[in-house]
Coordinates of C-alpha atoms in Angstrom, one line a residue:
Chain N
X1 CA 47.7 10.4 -5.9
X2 CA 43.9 10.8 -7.4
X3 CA 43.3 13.7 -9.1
X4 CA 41.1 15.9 -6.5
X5 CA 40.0 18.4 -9.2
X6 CA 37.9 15.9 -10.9
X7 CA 37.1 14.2 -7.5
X8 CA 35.7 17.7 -6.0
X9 CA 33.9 18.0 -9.5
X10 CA 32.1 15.1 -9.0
X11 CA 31.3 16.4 -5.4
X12 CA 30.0 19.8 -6.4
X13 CA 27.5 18.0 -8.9
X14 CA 26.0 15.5 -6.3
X15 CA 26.0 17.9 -3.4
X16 CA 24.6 20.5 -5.4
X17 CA 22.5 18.6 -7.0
X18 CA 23.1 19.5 -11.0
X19 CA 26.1 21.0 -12.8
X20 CA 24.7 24.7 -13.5
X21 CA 24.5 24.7 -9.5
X22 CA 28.0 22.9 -8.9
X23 CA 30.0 25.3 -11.7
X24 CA 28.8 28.5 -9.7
X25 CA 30.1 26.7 -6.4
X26 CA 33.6 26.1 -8.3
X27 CA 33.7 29.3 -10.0
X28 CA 34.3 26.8 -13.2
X29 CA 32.1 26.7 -16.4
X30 CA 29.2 24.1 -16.8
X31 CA 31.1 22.4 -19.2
X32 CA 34.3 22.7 -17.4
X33 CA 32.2 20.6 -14.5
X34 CA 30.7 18.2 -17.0
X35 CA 34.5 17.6 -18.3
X36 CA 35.7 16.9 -15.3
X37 CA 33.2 14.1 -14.4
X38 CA 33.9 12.5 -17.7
X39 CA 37.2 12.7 -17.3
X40 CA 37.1 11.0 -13.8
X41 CA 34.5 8.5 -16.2
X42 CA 37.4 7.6 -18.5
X43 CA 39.5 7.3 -15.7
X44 CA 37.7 4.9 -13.4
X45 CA 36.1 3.1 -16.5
X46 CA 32.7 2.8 -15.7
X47 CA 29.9 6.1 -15.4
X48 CA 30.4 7.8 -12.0
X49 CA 27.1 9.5 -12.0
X50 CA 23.4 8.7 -12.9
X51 CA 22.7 11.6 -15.4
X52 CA 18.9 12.4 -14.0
X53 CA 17.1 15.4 -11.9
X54 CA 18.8 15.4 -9.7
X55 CA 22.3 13.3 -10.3
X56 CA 22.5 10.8 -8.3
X57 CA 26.1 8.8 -8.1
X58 CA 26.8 5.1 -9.2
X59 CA 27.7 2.4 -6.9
X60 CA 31.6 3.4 -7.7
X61 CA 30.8 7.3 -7.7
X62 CA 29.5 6.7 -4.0
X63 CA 32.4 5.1 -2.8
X64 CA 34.9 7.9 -4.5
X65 CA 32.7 10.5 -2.9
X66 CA 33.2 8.3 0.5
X67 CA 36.7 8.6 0.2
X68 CA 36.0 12.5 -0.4
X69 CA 34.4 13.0 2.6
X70 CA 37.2 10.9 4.6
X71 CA 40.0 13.0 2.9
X72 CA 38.1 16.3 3.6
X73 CA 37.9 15.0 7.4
X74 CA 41.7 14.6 7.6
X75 CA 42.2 17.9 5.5
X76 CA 39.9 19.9 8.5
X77 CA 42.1 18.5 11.2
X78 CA 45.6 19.3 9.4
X79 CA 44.0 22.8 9.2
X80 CA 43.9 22.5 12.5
X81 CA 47.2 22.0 13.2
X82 CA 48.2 24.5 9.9
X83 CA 45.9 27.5 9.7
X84 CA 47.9 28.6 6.9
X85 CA 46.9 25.6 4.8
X86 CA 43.1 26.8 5.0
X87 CA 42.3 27.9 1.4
X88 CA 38.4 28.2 1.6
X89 CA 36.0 28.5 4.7
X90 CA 33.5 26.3 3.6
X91 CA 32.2 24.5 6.1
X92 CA 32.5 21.0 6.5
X93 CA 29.6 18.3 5.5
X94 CA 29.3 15.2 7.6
X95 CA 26.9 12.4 6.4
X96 CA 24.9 10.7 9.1
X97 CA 22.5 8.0 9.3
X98 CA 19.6 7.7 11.9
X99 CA 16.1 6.6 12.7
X100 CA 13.2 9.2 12.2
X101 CA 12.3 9.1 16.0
X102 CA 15.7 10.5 16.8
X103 CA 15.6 12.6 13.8
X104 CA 11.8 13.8 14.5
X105 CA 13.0 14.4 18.7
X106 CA 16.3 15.1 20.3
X107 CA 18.6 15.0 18.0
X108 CA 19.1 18.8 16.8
X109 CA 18.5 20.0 20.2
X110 CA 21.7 17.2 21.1
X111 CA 24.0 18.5 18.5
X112 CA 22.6 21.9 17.1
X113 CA 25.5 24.4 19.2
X114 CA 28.1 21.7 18.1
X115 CA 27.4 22.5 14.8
X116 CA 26.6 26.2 14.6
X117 CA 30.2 26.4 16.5
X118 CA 32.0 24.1 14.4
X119 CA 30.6 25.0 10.9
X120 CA 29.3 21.8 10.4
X121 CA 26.9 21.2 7.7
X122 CA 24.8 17.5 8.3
X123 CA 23.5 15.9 5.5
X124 CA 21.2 13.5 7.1
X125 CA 19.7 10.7 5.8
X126 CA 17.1 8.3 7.6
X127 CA 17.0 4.4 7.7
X128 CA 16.2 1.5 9.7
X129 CA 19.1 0.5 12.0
X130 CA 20.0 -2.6 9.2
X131 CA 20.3 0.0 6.3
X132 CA 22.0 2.2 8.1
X133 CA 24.3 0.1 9.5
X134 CA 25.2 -1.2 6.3
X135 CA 25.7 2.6 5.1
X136 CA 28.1 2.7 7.6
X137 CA 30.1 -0.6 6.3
X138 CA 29.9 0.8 2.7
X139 CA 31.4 4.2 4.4
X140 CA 28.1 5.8 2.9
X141 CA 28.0 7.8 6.0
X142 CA 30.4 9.0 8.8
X143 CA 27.7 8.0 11.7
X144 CA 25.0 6.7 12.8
X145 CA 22.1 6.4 15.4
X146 CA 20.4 3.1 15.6
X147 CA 19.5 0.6 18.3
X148 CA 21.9 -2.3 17.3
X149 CA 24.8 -2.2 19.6
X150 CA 27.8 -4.1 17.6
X151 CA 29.6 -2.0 15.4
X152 CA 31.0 -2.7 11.8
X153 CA 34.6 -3.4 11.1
X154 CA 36.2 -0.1 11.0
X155 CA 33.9 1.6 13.5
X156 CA 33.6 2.0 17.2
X157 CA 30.0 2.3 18.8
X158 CA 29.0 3.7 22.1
X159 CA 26.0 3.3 24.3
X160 CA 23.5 6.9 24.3
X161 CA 21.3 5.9 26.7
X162 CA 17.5 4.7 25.7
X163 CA 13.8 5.9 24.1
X164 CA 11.1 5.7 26.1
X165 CA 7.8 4.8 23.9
X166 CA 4.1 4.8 25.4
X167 CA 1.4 3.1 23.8
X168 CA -0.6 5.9 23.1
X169 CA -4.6 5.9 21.4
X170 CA -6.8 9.5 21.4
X171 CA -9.6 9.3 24.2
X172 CA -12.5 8.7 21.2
X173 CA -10.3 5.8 20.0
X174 CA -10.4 3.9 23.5
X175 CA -14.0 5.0 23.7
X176 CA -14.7 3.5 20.6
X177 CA -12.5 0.4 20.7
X178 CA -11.9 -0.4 24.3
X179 CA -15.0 0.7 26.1
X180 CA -14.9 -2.0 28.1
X181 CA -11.5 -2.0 28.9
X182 CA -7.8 -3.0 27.1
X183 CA -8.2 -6.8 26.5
X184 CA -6.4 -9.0 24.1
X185 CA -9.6 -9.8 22.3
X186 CA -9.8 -5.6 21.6
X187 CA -6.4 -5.4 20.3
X188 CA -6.2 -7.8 17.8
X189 CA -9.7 -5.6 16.1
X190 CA -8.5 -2.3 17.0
X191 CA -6.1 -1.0 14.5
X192 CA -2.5 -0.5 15.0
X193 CA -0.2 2.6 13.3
X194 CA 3.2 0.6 12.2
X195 CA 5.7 2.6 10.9
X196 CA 7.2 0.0 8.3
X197 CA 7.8 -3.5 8.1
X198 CA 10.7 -3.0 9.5
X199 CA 9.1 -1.5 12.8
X200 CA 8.0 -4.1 15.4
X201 CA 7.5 -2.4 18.8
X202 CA 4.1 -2.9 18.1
X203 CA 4.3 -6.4 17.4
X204 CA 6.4 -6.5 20.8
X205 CA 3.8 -4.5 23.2
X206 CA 0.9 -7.1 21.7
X207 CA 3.3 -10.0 22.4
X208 CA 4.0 -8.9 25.9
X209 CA -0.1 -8.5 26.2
X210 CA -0.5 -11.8 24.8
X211 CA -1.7 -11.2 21.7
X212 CA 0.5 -13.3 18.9
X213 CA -0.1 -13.4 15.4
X214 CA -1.6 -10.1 12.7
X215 CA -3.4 -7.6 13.9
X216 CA -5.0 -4.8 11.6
X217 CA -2.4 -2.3 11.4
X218 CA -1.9 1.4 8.9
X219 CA 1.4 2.0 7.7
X220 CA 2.9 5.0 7.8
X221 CA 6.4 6.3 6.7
X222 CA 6.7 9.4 9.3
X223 CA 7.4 9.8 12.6
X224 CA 5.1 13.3 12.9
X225 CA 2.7 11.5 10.9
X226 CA 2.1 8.6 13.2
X227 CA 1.3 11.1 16.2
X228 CA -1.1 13.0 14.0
X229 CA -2.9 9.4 13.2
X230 CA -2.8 8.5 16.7
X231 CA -4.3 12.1 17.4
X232 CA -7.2 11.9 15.2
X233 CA -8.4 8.3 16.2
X234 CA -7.2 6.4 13.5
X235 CA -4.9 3.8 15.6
X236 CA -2.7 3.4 18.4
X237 CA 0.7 2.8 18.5
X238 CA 4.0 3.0 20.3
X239 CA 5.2 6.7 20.3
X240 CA 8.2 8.1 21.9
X241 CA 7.5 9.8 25.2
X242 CA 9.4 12.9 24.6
X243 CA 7.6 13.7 21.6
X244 CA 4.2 13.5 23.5
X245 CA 4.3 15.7 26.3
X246 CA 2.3 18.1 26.2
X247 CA -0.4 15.9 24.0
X248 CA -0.1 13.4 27.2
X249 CA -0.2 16.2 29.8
X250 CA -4.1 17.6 28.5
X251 CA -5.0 13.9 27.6
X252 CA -5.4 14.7 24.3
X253 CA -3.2 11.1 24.0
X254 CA -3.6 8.6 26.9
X255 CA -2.4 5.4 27.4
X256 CA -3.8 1.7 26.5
X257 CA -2.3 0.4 29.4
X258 CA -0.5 2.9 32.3
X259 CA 3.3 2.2 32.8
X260 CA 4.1 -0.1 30.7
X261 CA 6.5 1.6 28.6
X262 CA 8.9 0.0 25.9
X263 CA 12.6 1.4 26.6
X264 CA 14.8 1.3 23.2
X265 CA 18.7 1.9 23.4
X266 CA 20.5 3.5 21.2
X267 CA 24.2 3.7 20.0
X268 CA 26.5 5.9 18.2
X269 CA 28.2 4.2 15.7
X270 CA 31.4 6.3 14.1
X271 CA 34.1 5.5 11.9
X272 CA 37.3 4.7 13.6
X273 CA 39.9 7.4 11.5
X274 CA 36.9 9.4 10.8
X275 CA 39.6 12.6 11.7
X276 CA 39.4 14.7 14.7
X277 CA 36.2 16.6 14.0
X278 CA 34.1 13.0 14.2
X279 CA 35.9 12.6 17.7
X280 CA 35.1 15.8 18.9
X281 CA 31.0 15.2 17.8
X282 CA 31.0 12.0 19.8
X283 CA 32.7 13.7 22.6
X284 CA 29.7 16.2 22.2
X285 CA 27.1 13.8 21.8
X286 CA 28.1 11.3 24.7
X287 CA 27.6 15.2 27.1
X288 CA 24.8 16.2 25.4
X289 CA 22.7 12.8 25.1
X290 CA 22.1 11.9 28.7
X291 CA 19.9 15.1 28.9
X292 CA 17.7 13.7 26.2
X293 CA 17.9 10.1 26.8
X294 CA 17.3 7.7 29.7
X295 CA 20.1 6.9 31.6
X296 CA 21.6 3.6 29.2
Chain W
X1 CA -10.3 -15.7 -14.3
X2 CA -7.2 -15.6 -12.2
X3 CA -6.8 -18.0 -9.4
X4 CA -7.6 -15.6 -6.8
X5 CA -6.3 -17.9 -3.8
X6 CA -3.0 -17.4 -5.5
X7 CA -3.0 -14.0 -5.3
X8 CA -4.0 -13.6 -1.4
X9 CA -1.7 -15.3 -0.3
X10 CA 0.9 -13.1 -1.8
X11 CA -0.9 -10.3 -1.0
X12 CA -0.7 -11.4 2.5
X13 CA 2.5 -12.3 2.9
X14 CA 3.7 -8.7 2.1
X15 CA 1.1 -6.9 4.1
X16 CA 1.8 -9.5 6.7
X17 CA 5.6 -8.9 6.7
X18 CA 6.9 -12.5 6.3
X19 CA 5.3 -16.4 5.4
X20 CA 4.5 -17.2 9.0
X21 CA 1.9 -14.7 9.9
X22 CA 0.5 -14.6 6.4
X23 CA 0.0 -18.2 7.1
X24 CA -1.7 -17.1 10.9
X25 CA -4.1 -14.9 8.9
X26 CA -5.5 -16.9 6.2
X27 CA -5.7 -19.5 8.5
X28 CA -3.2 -21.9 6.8
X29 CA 0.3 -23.9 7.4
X30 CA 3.6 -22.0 6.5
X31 CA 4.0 -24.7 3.4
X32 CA 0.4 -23.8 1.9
X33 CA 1.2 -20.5 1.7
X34 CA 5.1 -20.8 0.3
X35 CA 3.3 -23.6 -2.0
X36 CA 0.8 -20.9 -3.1
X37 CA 3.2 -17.9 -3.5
X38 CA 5.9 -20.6 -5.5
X39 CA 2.6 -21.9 -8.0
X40 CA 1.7 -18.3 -8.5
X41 CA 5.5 -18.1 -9.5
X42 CA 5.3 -21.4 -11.5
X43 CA 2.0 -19.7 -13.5
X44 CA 3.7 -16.4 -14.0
X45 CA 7.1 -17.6 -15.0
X46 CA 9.4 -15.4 -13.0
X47 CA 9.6 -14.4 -9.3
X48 CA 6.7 -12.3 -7.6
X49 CA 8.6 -12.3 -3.9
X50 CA 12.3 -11.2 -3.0
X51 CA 12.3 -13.5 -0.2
X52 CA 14.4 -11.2 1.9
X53 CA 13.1 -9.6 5.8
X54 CA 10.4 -8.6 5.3
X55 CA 9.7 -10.9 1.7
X56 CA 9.3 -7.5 -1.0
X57 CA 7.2 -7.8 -4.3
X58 CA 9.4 -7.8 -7.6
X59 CA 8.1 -5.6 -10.4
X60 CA 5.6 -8.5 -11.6
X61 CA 4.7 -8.6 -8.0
X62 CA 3.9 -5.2 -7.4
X63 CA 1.4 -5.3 -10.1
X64 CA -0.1 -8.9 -9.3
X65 CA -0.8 -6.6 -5.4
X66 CA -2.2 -3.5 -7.6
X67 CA -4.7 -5.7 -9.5
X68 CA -5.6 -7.4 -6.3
X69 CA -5.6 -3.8 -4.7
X70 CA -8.3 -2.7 -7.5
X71 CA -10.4 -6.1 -7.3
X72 CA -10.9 -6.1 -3.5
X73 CA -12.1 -2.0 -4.2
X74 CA -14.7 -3.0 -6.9
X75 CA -15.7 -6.0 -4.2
X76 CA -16.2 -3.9 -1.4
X77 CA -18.8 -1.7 -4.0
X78 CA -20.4 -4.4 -4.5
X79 CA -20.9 -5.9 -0.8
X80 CA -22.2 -2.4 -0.2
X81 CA -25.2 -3.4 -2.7
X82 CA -25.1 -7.2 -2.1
X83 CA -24.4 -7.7 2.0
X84 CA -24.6 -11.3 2.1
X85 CA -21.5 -12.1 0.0
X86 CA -19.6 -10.5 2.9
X87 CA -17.3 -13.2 4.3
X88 CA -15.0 -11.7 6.2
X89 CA -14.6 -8.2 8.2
X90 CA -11.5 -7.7 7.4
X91 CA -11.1 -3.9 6.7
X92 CA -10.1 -2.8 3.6
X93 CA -6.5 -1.3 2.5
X94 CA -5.9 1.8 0.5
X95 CA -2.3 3.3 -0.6
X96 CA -1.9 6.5 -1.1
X97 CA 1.4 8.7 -1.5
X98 CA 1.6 12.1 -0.2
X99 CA 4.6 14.8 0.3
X100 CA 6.0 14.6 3.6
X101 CA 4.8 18.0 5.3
X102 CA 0.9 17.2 4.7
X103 CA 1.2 13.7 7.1
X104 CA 3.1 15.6 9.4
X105 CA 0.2 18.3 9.2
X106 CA -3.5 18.2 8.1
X107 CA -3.6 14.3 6.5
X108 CA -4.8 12.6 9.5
X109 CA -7.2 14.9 11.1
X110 CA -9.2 15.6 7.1
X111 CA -9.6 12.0 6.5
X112 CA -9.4 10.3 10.2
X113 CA -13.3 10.3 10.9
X114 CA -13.5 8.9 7.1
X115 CA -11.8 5.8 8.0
X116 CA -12.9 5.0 11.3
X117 CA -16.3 5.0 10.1
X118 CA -15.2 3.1 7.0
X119 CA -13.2 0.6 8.5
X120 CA -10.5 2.0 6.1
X121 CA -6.8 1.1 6.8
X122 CA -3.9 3.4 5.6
X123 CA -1.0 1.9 3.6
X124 CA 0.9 5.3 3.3
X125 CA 4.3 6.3 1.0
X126 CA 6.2 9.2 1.8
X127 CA 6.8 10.6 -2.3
X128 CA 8.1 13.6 -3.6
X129 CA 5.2 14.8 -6.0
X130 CA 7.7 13.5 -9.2
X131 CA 7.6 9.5 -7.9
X132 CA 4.2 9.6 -6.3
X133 CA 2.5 10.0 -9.8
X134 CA 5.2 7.5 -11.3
X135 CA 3.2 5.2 -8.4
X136 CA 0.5 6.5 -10.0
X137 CA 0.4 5.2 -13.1
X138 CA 1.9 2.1 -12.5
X139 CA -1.1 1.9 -10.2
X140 CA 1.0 1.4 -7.2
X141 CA -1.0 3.7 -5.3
X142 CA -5.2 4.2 -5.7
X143 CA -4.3 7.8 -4.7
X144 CA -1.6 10.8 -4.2
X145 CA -1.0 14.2 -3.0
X146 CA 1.3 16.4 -4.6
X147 CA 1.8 19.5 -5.8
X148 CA 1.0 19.0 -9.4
X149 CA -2.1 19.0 -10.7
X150 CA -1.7 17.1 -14.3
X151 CA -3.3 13.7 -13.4
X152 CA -1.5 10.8 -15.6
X153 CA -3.5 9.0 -17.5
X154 CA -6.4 7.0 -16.3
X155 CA -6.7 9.5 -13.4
X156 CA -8.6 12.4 -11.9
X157 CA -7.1 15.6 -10.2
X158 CA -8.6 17.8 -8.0
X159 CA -7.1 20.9 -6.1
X160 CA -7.9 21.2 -2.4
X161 CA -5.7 24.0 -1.2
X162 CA -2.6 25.5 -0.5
X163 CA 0.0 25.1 2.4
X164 CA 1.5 28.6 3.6
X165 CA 5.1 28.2 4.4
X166 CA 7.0 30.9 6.2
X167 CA 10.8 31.5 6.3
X168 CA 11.5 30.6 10.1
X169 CA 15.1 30.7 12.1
X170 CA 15.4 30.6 16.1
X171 CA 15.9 34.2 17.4
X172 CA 19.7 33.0 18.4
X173 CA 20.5 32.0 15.0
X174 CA 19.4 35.4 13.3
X175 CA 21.1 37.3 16.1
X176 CA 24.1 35.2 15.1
X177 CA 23.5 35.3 11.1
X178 CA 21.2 38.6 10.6
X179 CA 22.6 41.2 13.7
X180 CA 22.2 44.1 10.9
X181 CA 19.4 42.8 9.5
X182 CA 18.4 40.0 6.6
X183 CA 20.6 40.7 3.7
X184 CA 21.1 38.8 1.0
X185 CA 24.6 39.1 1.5
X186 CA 24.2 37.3 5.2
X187 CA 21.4 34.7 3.2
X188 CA 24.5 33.5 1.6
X189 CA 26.5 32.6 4.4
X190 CA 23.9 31.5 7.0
X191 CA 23.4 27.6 6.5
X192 CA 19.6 26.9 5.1
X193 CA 18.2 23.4 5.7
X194 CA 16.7 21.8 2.6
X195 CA 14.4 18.3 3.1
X196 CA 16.2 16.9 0.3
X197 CA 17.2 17.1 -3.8
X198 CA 13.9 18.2 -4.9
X199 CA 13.0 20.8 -2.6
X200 CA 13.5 23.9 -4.0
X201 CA 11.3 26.0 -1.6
X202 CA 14.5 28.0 0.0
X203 CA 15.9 28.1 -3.6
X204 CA 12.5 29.8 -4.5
X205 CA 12.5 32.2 -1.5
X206 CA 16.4 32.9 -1.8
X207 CA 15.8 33.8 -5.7
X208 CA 12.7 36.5 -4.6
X209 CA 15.3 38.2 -2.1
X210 CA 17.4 38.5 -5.3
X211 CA 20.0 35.3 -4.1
X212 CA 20.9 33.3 -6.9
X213 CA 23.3 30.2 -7.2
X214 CA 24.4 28.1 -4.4
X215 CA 23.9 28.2 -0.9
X216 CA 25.3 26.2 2.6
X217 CA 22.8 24.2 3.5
X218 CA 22.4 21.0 5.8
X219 CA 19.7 18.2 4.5
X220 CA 17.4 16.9 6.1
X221 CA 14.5 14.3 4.8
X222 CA 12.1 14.5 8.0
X223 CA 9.4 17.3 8.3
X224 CA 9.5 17.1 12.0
X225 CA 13.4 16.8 12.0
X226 CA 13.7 20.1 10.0
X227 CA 11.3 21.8 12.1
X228 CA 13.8 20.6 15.4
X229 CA 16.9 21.6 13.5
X230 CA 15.4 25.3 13.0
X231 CA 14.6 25.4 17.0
X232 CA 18.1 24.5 17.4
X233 CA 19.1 27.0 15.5
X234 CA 21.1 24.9 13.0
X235 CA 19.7 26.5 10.0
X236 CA 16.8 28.8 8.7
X237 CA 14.2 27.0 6.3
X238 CA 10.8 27.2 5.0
X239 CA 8.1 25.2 7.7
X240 CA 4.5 24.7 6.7
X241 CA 2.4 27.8 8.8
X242 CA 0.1 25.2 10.5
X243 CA 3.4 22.9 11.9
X244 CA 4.7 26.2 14.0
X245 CA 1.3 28.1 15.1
X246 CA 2.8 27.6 18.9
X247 CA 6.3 28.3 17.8
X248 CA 5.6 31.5 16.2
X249 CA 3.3 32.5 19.0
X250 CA 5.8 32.0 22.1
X251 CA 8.6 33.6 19.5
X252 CA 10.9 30.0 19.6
X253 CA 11.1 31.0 16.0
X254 CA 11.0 34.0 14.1
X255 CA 10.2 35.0 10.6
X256 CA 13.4 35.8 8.5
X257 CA 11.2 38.8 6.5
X258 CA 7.6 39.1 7.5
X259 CA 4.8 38.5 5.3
X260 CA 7.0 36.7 2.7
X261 CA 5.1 33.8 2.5
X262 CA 5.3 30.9 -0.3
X263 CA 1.7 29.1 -1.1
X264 CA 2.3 25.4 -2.5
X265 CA -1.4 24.2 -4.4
X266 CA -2.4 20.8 -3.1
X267 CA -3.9 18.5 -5.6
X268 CA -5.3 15.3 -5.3
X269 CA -5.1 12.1 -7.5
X270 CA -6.8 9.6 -7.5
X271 CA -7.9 6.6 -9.8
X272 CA -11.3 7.0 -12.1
X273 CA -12.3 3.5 -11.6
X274 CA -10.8 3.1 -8.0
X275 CA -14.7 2.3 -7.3
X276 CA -17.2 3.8 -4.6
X277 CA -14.9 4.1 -1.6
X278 CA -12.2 6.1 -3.4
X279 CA -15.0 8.4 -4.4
X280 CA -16.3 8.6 -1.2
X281 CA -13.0 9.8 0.2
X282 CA -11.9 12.1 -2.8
X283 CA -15.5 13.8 -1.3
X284 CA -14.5 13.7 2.2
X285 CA -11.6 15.2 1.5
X286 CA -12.8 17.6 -0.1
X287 CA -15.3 18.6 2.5
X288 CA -12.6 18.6 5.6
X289 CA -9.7 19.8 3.4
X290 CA -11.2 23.5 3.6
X291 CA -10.9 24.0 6.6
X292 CA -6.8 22.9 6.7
X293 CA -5.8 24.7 3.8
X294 CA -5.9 27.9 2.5
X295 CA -8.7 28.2 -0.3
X296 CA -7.2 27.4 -4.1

């Protein structure tokens, strides 16, 4: 079998983010740590770690921290089933991948008592559904939330239900763009708010107003961010309902067009042997969603 | 002088997203502009396009996009003073990198009425402050937000305030973590929530309550997601004051310690020869950053 000292070294480092930090988790020396990762080094033949502010692993030292993470998932159930064996009560860490409108909406409120029951730690990390679904192939992470429904070898995905997204301008905005009205003609001049160029609900609400082709368009990286453009009249753009509510309700948002919303599923994508505690988080997810979510 | 038709239509097949729409907005076929993009590469020697989805500038590329990023700047000074070589209305594009919590906060409302009237579009990037001046100086960006106020080389700095962040939990989560009060003891074992490796706010605020070393935490890179993971009461974590003004006035989250704030200086780069509009917005922002920030 591997050596799990040098494995859990390697952990510490990344997790912790430096080897001062990851030798006072172990209760080891700073060069105790270091030897440890070099030792793994020699071992696997090839550096495990990127040696910058923070260290970051290698392509190898992320798939040995992968296999980490599934080990530690098995180890939590056998504790289950063997309290004795429990040696530390550090909390388990699950890696999940999702996009920043879940992240930026329902998805604490979905899983947050789950967690603070379970002594679950979530390292989350947020990508477009294509990256994250190849996270998920590489075993990067445990999960993920995206709106592609076929699941990767190995993994098993499951229907949340959908996000409802308004396109959504401040009143000055439609004033100053549309005073005459939403036409085609005004949307291809107005400027949009796209997330990335990975994002294309915009490019889908145009389509379905008959507008084809560019359109003048910001980018910006953050879901928060895009509301607070939209909010002081620098664009419009598709933004999920939930997160609007209350801007909606005193019109300090309205709509370019009433009721014609863009609905976006999304799925749960989860490793297969990802141990009992991934099964009991879907479980928890698939009750929790449908409260947050429109019915799939 | 470069062959300037060259450089547009790589230029527009990034902001465009992809050969067909670039091709829409110049007003060309799909085979002038991959002829273009492949002369440009036959000139240059190497690749300036990953053709992947969406087609991504390589490292020759990128700096091909900054040069024509600085030439349509200087241009657009000199339409101001010579209006009839104005051929086009196409608005102009400015990147600029800034730290995640000021798009989710004050960005958009201190410089929306700035590009409305300018016909300025946003190209933003979501940097820590360490990465947004390495945009910087390989001119990647015209301007940045961060937390440090050495400009690199070639640019200017100017401080525009500071953003108060408060230690915040849900009241569930304290009565769960802190029922005898906030010890330093209980800061240990109640789960913080960091944005990612280099934030070291809650490291900051765990060392002035005399915690030192590591800490559970979960991560989360998403300024709204960390605010919803808080609410949930998955973790306590340090929130920018103006992102919870509602929040701390209904009491959906509490203060860990009161009146222990943390003030992070603002600075803002920007190029010295970005030309007149950069200058115009470094005042703008200037004027409206006031009244989001607390003075310097």
């Amino acid at each position: 079998m591997f050596d799990y000292k040098l494995l859990a070294a390697l952990a510490a480092v990344v997790e912790q983010a430096g080897f001062e930090r990851a030798a006072q988790v172990l209760g080891l020396s700073q060069s105790a740590v270091s030897q440890r990762v070099k030792l793994l080094e020699a071992r696997v033949g090839q550096p495990v770690l990127v040696r910058a502010t923070p260290p970051t692993p290698t392509e190898v030292g992320r798939r040995l921290l992968n296999h980490v993470q599934q080990v530690r998932l098995l180890e939590r159930d056998l504790q289950g089933q063997v309290p004795g064996l429990n040696d530390n009560s550090t909390p388990e860490r699950l890696r999940v991948a999702l996009n920043a409108d879940s992240l930026a909406t329902w998805w604490a409120g979905a899983v947050g008592q789950f967690c603070a029951d379970k002594h679950l730690l979530l390292e989350l990390v947020v990508e477009d559904q294509d990256v994250g679904l190849k996270r998920m192939r590489a075993g990067d992470v445990a999960g993920c939330v995206c709106a592609t429904d076929r699941p990767v070898a190995g993994a098993r995905s499951v229907a949340l239900g959908a996000m409802r997204y308004r396109a959504l301008a401040s009143p000055a905005f439609i004033r100053r763009h549309f005073s005459r009205g939403v036409s085609a003609e005004g949307l291809i001049k107005a400027p949009a708010i796209v997330f990335g160029p990975d994002d294309f609900l915009q490019h889908r609400y145009l389509a379905a107003q008959g507008v084809e082709g560019g359109f003048l368009h910001h980018l910006c990286p953050s879901s928060e961010g895009f509301l607070r453009m939209a909010q002081a009249g620098l664009g419009w753009g598709l933004v999920p309902e939930q997160q609007v509510i209350n801007e909606l309700a005193s019109g300090e948002l309205v709509e370019l067009r009433p009721q014609q919303p863009i609905d976006v599923p999304l799925y749960w994508h989860h490793w297969r042997n990802g141990g009992e505690l991934l099964n009991q988080l879907t479980d928890h997810l698939l009750g929790t969603a449908p409260a947050c979510l429109i019915a799939p």
